[in-house]
Short mmCIF file of N, CA and C in Angstrom, two decimals:
data_model
loop_
_atom_site.label_atom_id
_atom_site.label_comp_id
_atom_site.label_asym_id
_atom_site.label_seq_id
_atom_site.Cartn_x
_atom_site.Cartn_y
_atom_site.Cartn_z
N MET A 26 -6.78 -26.24 1.47
CA MET A 26 -5.92 -25.35 0.51
C MET A 26 -4.51 -25.07 1.34
N ALA A 27 -4.17 -25.58 2.06
CA ALA A 27 -3.47 -25.55 3.11
C ALA A 27 -2.02 -25.33 2.34
N ASP A 28 -1.68 -25.95 0.88
CA ASP A 28 -0.61 -26.39 0.42
C ASP A 28 -0.73 -24.93 -0.73
N GLU A 29 -1.76 -23.82 -0.44
CA GLU A 29 -1.55 -22.84 -1.32
C GLU A 29 -0.36 -21.98 -0.61
N ALA A 30 -0.68 -21.73 0.44
CA ALA A 30 0.65 -20.80 1.51
C ALA A 30 2.17 -21.16 1.15
N THR A 31 2.72 -20.38 1.07
CA THR A 31 3.61 -20.04 0.33
C THR A 31 4.94 -19.62 1.08
N SER A 32 4.52 -19.42 2.29
CA SER A 32 5.81 -18.99 3.41
C SER A 32 6.02 -20.19 4.33
N ASP A 33 7.25 -19.85 5.01
CA ASP A 33 7.67 -20.64 6.42
C ASP A 33 7.09 -20.19 7.21
N ASP A 34 6.58 -18.93 7.81
CA ASP A 34 5.67 -18.65 8.44
C ASP A 34 4.19 -19.03 8.59
N PRO A 35 3.34 -19.88 9.18
CA PRO A 35 2.34 -19.89 9.16
C PRO A 35 0.96 -19.22 9.52
N SER A 36 1.39 -17.98 10.63
CA SER A 36 0.95 -16.31 10.54
C SER A 36 0.78 -15.67 9.06
N THR A 37 1.71 -16.21 7.97
CA THR A 37 1.43 -14.78 6.94
C THR A 37 1.24 -15.50 5.87
N GLY A 38 0.44 -16.81 6.07
CA GLY A 38 0.03 -17.53 4.96
C GLY A 38 0.70 -17.43 3.55
N ASP A 39 -0.62 -16.73 2.43
CA ASP A 39 -0.33 -16.37 1.19
C ASP A 39 0.13 -14.74 1.35
N ARG A 40 0.26 -14.20 1.99
CA ARG A 40 0.59 -12.79 2.30
C ARG A 40 1.46 -12.17 1.61
N VAL A 41 1.64 -11.82 0.97
CA VAL A 41 2.86 -10.34 0.78
C VAL A 41 2.90 -9.61 1.25
N ARG A 42 3.86 -8.50 1.20
CA ARG A 42 4.43 -7.04 1.90
C ARG A 42 4.96 -6.28 0.66
N ARG A 43 4.12 -5.15 0.45
CA ARG A 43 5.31 -4.29 -0.45
C ARG A 43 5.10 -3.21 -0.09
N HIS A 44 6.40 -2.54 0.13
CA HIS A 44 6.99 -0.85 0.69
C HIS A 44 6.90 -0.07 -0.62
N VAL A 45 5.93 0.59 -0.42
CA VAL A 45 5.40 1.77 -2.00
C VAL A 45 6.06 3.07 -1.90
N PHE A 46 6.61 3.81 -2.97
CA PHE A 46 6.98 5.11 -2.76
C PHE A 46 5.81 5.46 -4.22
N ILE A 47 5.53 6.60 -4.01
CA ILE A 47 4.76 7.45 -5.08
C ILE A 47 4.87 8.89 -5.33
N SER A 48 5.44 8.81 -6.42
CA SER A 48 5.95 10.05 -7.12
C SER A 48 5.01 10.91 -7.67
N GLY A 49 4.60 12.24 -8.10
CA GLY A 49 4.24 12.79 -8.58
C GLY A 49 3.59 14.45 -7.68
N ARG A 50 2.24 14.64 -8.24
CA ARG A 50 1.65 15.78 -7.03
C ARG A 50 0.13 14.99 -6.31
N VAL A 51 0.84 13.96 -5.58
CA VAL A 51 0.52 13.18 -4.82
C VAL A 51 -0.33 13.81 -3.01
N GLN A 52 0.37 14.73 -2.81
CA GLN A 52 0.33 15.24 -1.74
C GLN A 52 -0.65 16.56 -1.85
N GLY A 53 -1.79 16.99 -0.67
CA GLY A 53 -2.85 17.58 -0.76
C GLY A 53 -4.09 17.37 -1.81
N VAL A 54 -4.51 16.43 -1.93
CA VAL A 54 -5.33 15.70 -3.22
C VAL A 54 -5.91 14.57 -3.30
N THR A 55 -5.88 14.16 -0.73
CA THR A 55 -6.99 13.24 -0.74
C THR A 55 -5.82 11.72 -0.75
N TYR A 56 -4.59 11.99 -1.28
CA TYR A 56 -4.26 10.80 -1.81
C TYR A 56 -3.98 9.31 -0.40
N ARG A 57 -3.56 9.72 0.63
CA ARG A 57 -3.55 9.24 2.20
C ARG A 57 -5.55 8.28 2.52
N ALA A 58 -6.05 9.28 2.32
CA ALA A 58 -7.42 9.03 2.59
C ALA A 58 -7.75 7.91 1.35
N SER A 59 -7.75 8.52 0.37
CA SER A 59 -7.80 7.70 -0.87
C SER A 59 -7.15 5.98 -0.44
N THR A 60 -5.95 5.81 -0.33
CA THR A 60 -5.22 4.88 -0.68
C THR A 60 -6.05 4.26 0.85
N ARG A 61 -6.46 4.45 1.91
CA ARG A 61 -6.76 3.48 2.89
C ARG A 61 -8.07 2.97 2.38
N ARG A 62 -9.17 3.52 1.72
CA ARG A 62 -10.32 3.25 1.58
C ARG A 62 -10.52 2.25 0.53
N ALA A 63 -9.36 2.44 -0.81
CA ALA A 63 -9.11 1.59 -1.24
C ALA A 63 -8.62 0.33 -0.66
N ALA A 64 -7.78 0.30 -0.12
CA ALA A 64 -6.99 -0.94 1.17
C ALA A 64 -7.68 -1.71 1.65
N THR A 65 -8.85 -0.71 2.20
CA THR A 65 -9.96 -1.26 2.77
C THR A 65 -10.46 -2.09 2.35
N GLU A 66 -11.00 -1.49 1.27
CA GLU A 66 -11.98 -1.92 -0.54
C GLU A 66 -11.53 -3.71 -0.12
N ARG A 67 -10.10 -3.76 -0.92
CA ARG A 67 -9.65 -5.05 -1.24
C ARG A 67 -8.85 -5.75 -0.25
N GLY A 68 -9.27 -5.37 1.57
CA GLY A 68 -8.55 -6.55 2.34
C GLY A 68 -7.48 -6.60 2.38
N VAL A 69 -6.59 -5.18 1.74
CA VAL A 69 -5.48 -5.17 2.04
C VAL A 69 -4.86 -4.08 3.34
N ASP A 70 -3.71 -4.84 4.38
CA ASP A 70 -3.44 -4.16 5.51
C ASP A 70 -1.93 -3.26 5.38
N GLY A 71 -2.01 -2.38 6.49
CA GLY A 71 -0.59 -1.65 6.22
C GLY A 71 -0.75 -0.36 6.47
N TRP A 72 -0.13 0.98 5.53
CA TRP A 72 -0.52 2.41 6.28
C TRP A 72 -0.06 2.92 5.42
N VAL A 73 -0.11 4.51 5.27
CA VAL A 73 -0.03 5.43 4.44
C VAL A 73 1.09 6.30 4.88
N GLN A 74 1.56 7.50 4.35
CA GLN A 74 1.96 8.77 4.92
C GLN A 74 2.31 9.26 4.40
N ASN A 75 2.47 10.59 4.27
CA ASN A 75 3.39 12.04 3.48
C ASN A 75 4.22 11.85 3.87
N LEU A 76 5.74 11.90 2.85
CA LEU A 76 7.25 12.20 2.85
C LEU A 76 7.16 13.67 2.48
N ASP A 77 8.79 14.06 3.49
CA ASP A 77 9.07 15.31 3.40
C ASP A 77 9.49 15.90 2.20
N ASP A 78 9.85 15.39 1.02
CA ASP A 78 10.55 15.26 0.12
C ASP A 78 8.92 15.13 -1.03
N GLY A 79 7.28 15.54 -0.66
CA GLY A 79 6.84 15.39 -1.27
C GLY A 79 6.04 14.11 -2.07
N ARG A 80 6.67 12.98 -2.08
CA ARG A 80 6.10 11.64 -1.94
C ARG A 80 5.20 11.09 -1.26
N VAL A 81 4.47 9.97 -1.51
CA VAL A 81 3.75 9.26 -0.41
C VAL A 81 4.27 7.67 -0.30
N GLU A 82 4.50 7.62 0.86
CA GLU A 82 4.97 6.51 1.28
C GLU A 82 3.68 5.10 1.86
N ALA A 83 4.21 4.20 1.38
CA ALA A 83 2.98 3.04 2.09
C ALA A 83 3.88 1.90 2.01
N VAL A 84 2.98 1.05 3.22
CA VAL A 84 3.54 -0.45 2.75
C VAL A 84 1.92 -1.40 2.95
N PHE A 85 1.74 -2.14 1.97
CA PHE A 85 0.85 -2.70 2.06
C PHE A 85 0.78 -4.41 2.33
N GLU A 86 -0.20 -5.15 2.88
CA GLU A 86 -0.11 -6.64 3.26
C GLU A 86 -1.28 -6.98 3.03
N GLY A 87 -1.36 -8.10 2.24
CA GLY A 87 -2.68 -8.83 1.88
C GLY A 87 -2.28 -10.46 1.11
N PRO A 88 -3.54 -10.29 0.51
CA PRO A 88 -3.23 -11.74 -0.59
C PRO A 88 -2.18 -10.73 -1.93
N GLU A 89 -1.58 -11.85 -2.24
CA GLU A 89 -1.16 -11.25 -3.53
C GLU A 89 -2.20 -10.49 -4.38
N ALA A 90 -3.05 -10.93 -4.89
CA ALA A 90 -3.50 -10.61 -6.39
C ALA A 90 -4.49 -9.60 -5.35
N ALA A 91 -4.70 -9.07 -3.99
CA ALA A 91 -5.48 -7.92 -3.38
C ALA A 91 -4.13 -6.96 -3.69
N VAL A 92 -2.78 -6.99 -3.11
CA VAL A 92 -1.82 -5.95 -3.16
C VAL A 92 -1.72 -5.76 -4.50
N ASP A 93 -1.75 -6.87 -5.73
CA ASP A 93 -1.20 -6.28 -7.10
C ASP A 93 -2.11 -5.37 -7.23
N ASP A 94 -3.63 -5.02 -7.37
CA ASP A 94 -4.55 -4.80 -7.73
C ASP A 94 -4.36 -2.73 -6.77
N LEU A 95 -3.71 -3.36 -5.81
CA LEU A 95 -4.51 -1.72 -5.00
C LEU A 95 -2.94 -0.99 -5.68
N LEU A 96 -2.08 -1.86 -6.27
CA LEU A 96 -0.29 -1.07 -6.75
C LEU A 96 -1.01 -0.24 -7.93
N THR A 97 -1.88 -1.05 -8.76
CA THR A 97 -2.56 -0.90 -9.91
C THR A 97 -3.31 0.71 -9.70
N TRP A 98 -3.99 0.43 -8.35
CA TRP A 98 -4.82 1.48 -8.10
C TRP A 98 -4.02 2.40 -7.82
N CYS A 99 -2.64 2.56 -7.31
CA CYS A 99 -1.48 3.73 -6.75
C CYS A 99 -1.33 4.53 -7.83
N GLN A 100 -1.17 3.71 -9.46
CA GLN A 100 -0.66 4.36 -10.35
C GLN A 100 -1.79 5.44 -10.69
N ASP A 101 -3.05 5.61 -10.34
CA ASP A 101 -3.62 6.57 -10.38
C ASP A 101 -4.14 7.44 -9.23
N GLY A 102 -4.69 6.65 -8.96
CA GLY A 102 -4.87 7.37 -6.99
C GLY A 102 -6.12 7.97 -7.40
N PRO A 103 -6.50 8.68 -6.65
CA PRO A 103 -7.68 9.71 -6.43
C PRO A 103 -7.94 10.52 -7.48
N GLU A 104 -8.86 11.03 -8.00
CA GLU A 104 -9.24 11.86 -9.10
C GLU A 104 -8.32 13.32 -9.33
N MET A 105 -8.11 14.03 -8.22
CA MET A 105 -7.06 15.46 -8.07
C MET A 105 -5.52 14.93 -8.09
N ALA A 106 -5.13 13.44 -7.90
CA ALA A 106 -3.64 13.04 -7.91
C ALA A 106 -2.52 13.51 -9.30
N ILE A 107 -1.93 13.28 -9.29
CA ILE A 107 -0.90 13.38 -11.10
C ILE A 107 0.20 12.41 -10.17
N VAL A 108 -0.21 11.33 -10.69
CA VAL A 108 1.05 9.99 -10.52
C VAL A 108 2.12 9.95 -11.53
N ASP A 109 3.46 10.70 -10.91
CA ASP A 109 4.43 10.44 -11.95
C ASP A 109 5.18 9.05 -12.00
N GLY A 110 4.98 8.08 -10.94
CA GLY A 110 6.01 7.16 -10.20
C GLY A 110 5.37 6.33 -8.78
N VAL A 111 5.15 4.98 -9.13
CA VAL A 111 5.14 4.19 -8.09
C VAL A 111 6.21 2.96 -8.10
N ASP A 112 6.95 2.83 -7.15
CA ASP A 112 7.95 1.74 -6.71
C ASP A 112 7.85 1.46 -5.47
N ALA A 113 7.35 -0.35 -6.16
CA ALA A 113 7.36 -1.01 -4.79
C ALA A 113 8.31 -1.90 -4.71
N GLU A 114 9.05 -2.18 -3.23
CA GLU A 114 9.84 -3.10 -3.23
C GLU A 114 9.44 -4.77 -2.21
N ALA A 115 9.52 -5.62 -2.73
CA ALA A 115 9.07 -6.55 -1.83
C ALA A 115 9.75 -7.16 -0.73
N GLU A 116 8.76 -7.32 0.51
CA GLU A 116 9.50 -7.64 1.85
C GLU A 116 8.75 -8.67 2.27
N SER A 117 9.58 -9.04 3.43
CA SER A 117 8.50 -9.97 4.14
C SER A 117 7.37 -9.86 4.88
N PRO A 118 5.97 -10.10 4.92
CA PRO A 118 4.98 -9.79 5.60
C PRO A 118 5.75 -9.66 7.18
N GLU A 119 4.75 -9.01 7.79
CA GLU A 119 5.07 -8.69 9.53
C GLU A 119 3.47 -9.27 9.86
N GLY A 120 2.63 -9.47 9.81
CA GLY A 120 1.73 -9.41 10.02
C GLY A 120 0.07 -8.06 10.71
N ILE A 121 0.98 -7.29 9.57
CA ILE A 121 -0.13 -6.12 9.81
C ILE A 121 -1.27 -5.93 9.78
N GLU A 122 -2.45 -5.72 10.80
CA GLU A 122 -3.69 -5.32 10.43
C GLU A 122 -4.45 -4.28 10.74
N GLY A 123 -5.04 -4.55 9.79
CA GLY A 123 -6.03 -2.85 9.40
C GLY A 123 -4.75 -1.77 8.67
N PHE A 124 -6.06 -0.83 8.61
CA PHE A 124 -4.69 -0.03 7.72
C PHE A 124 -4.78 1.90 8.57
N GLU A 125 -3.55 2.02 8.36
CA GLU A 125 -3.52 3.16 9.07
C GLU A 125 -2.95 4.45 8.11
N VAL A 126 -3.35 5.47 8.51
CA VAL A 126 -3.07 6.78 7.79
C VAL A 126 -1.98 7.19 8.99
N ARG A 127 -0.89 7.51 8.62
CA ARG A 127 0.07 8.47 9.38
C ARG A 127 0.38 9.56 8.98
N ARG A 128 0.53 10.54 10.25
CA ARG A 128 0.65 11.97 10.15
C ARG A 128 1.75 12.23 9.86
#
């Protein structure tokens, strides 16, 4: 199975990293806590935080399929959220472990 690794860095394996910005009514609706729960359920590491401009920013690292699934979840988010957009940029994995809600 080692042939499946696509990275030159053996510590990242088949991990991908996405830097994500979510816009809409995404603050004050449990978006960050729900994102942490959704990420943990999918085995995705990273962090999430509110931005002063009303958006939510996040970084997701993990297996590509799990990260893609979490990005799909972000398009709806928790029940009270109204998501207008999800912008994600690919970055090189940094080996983040765990998932943090930043203040």
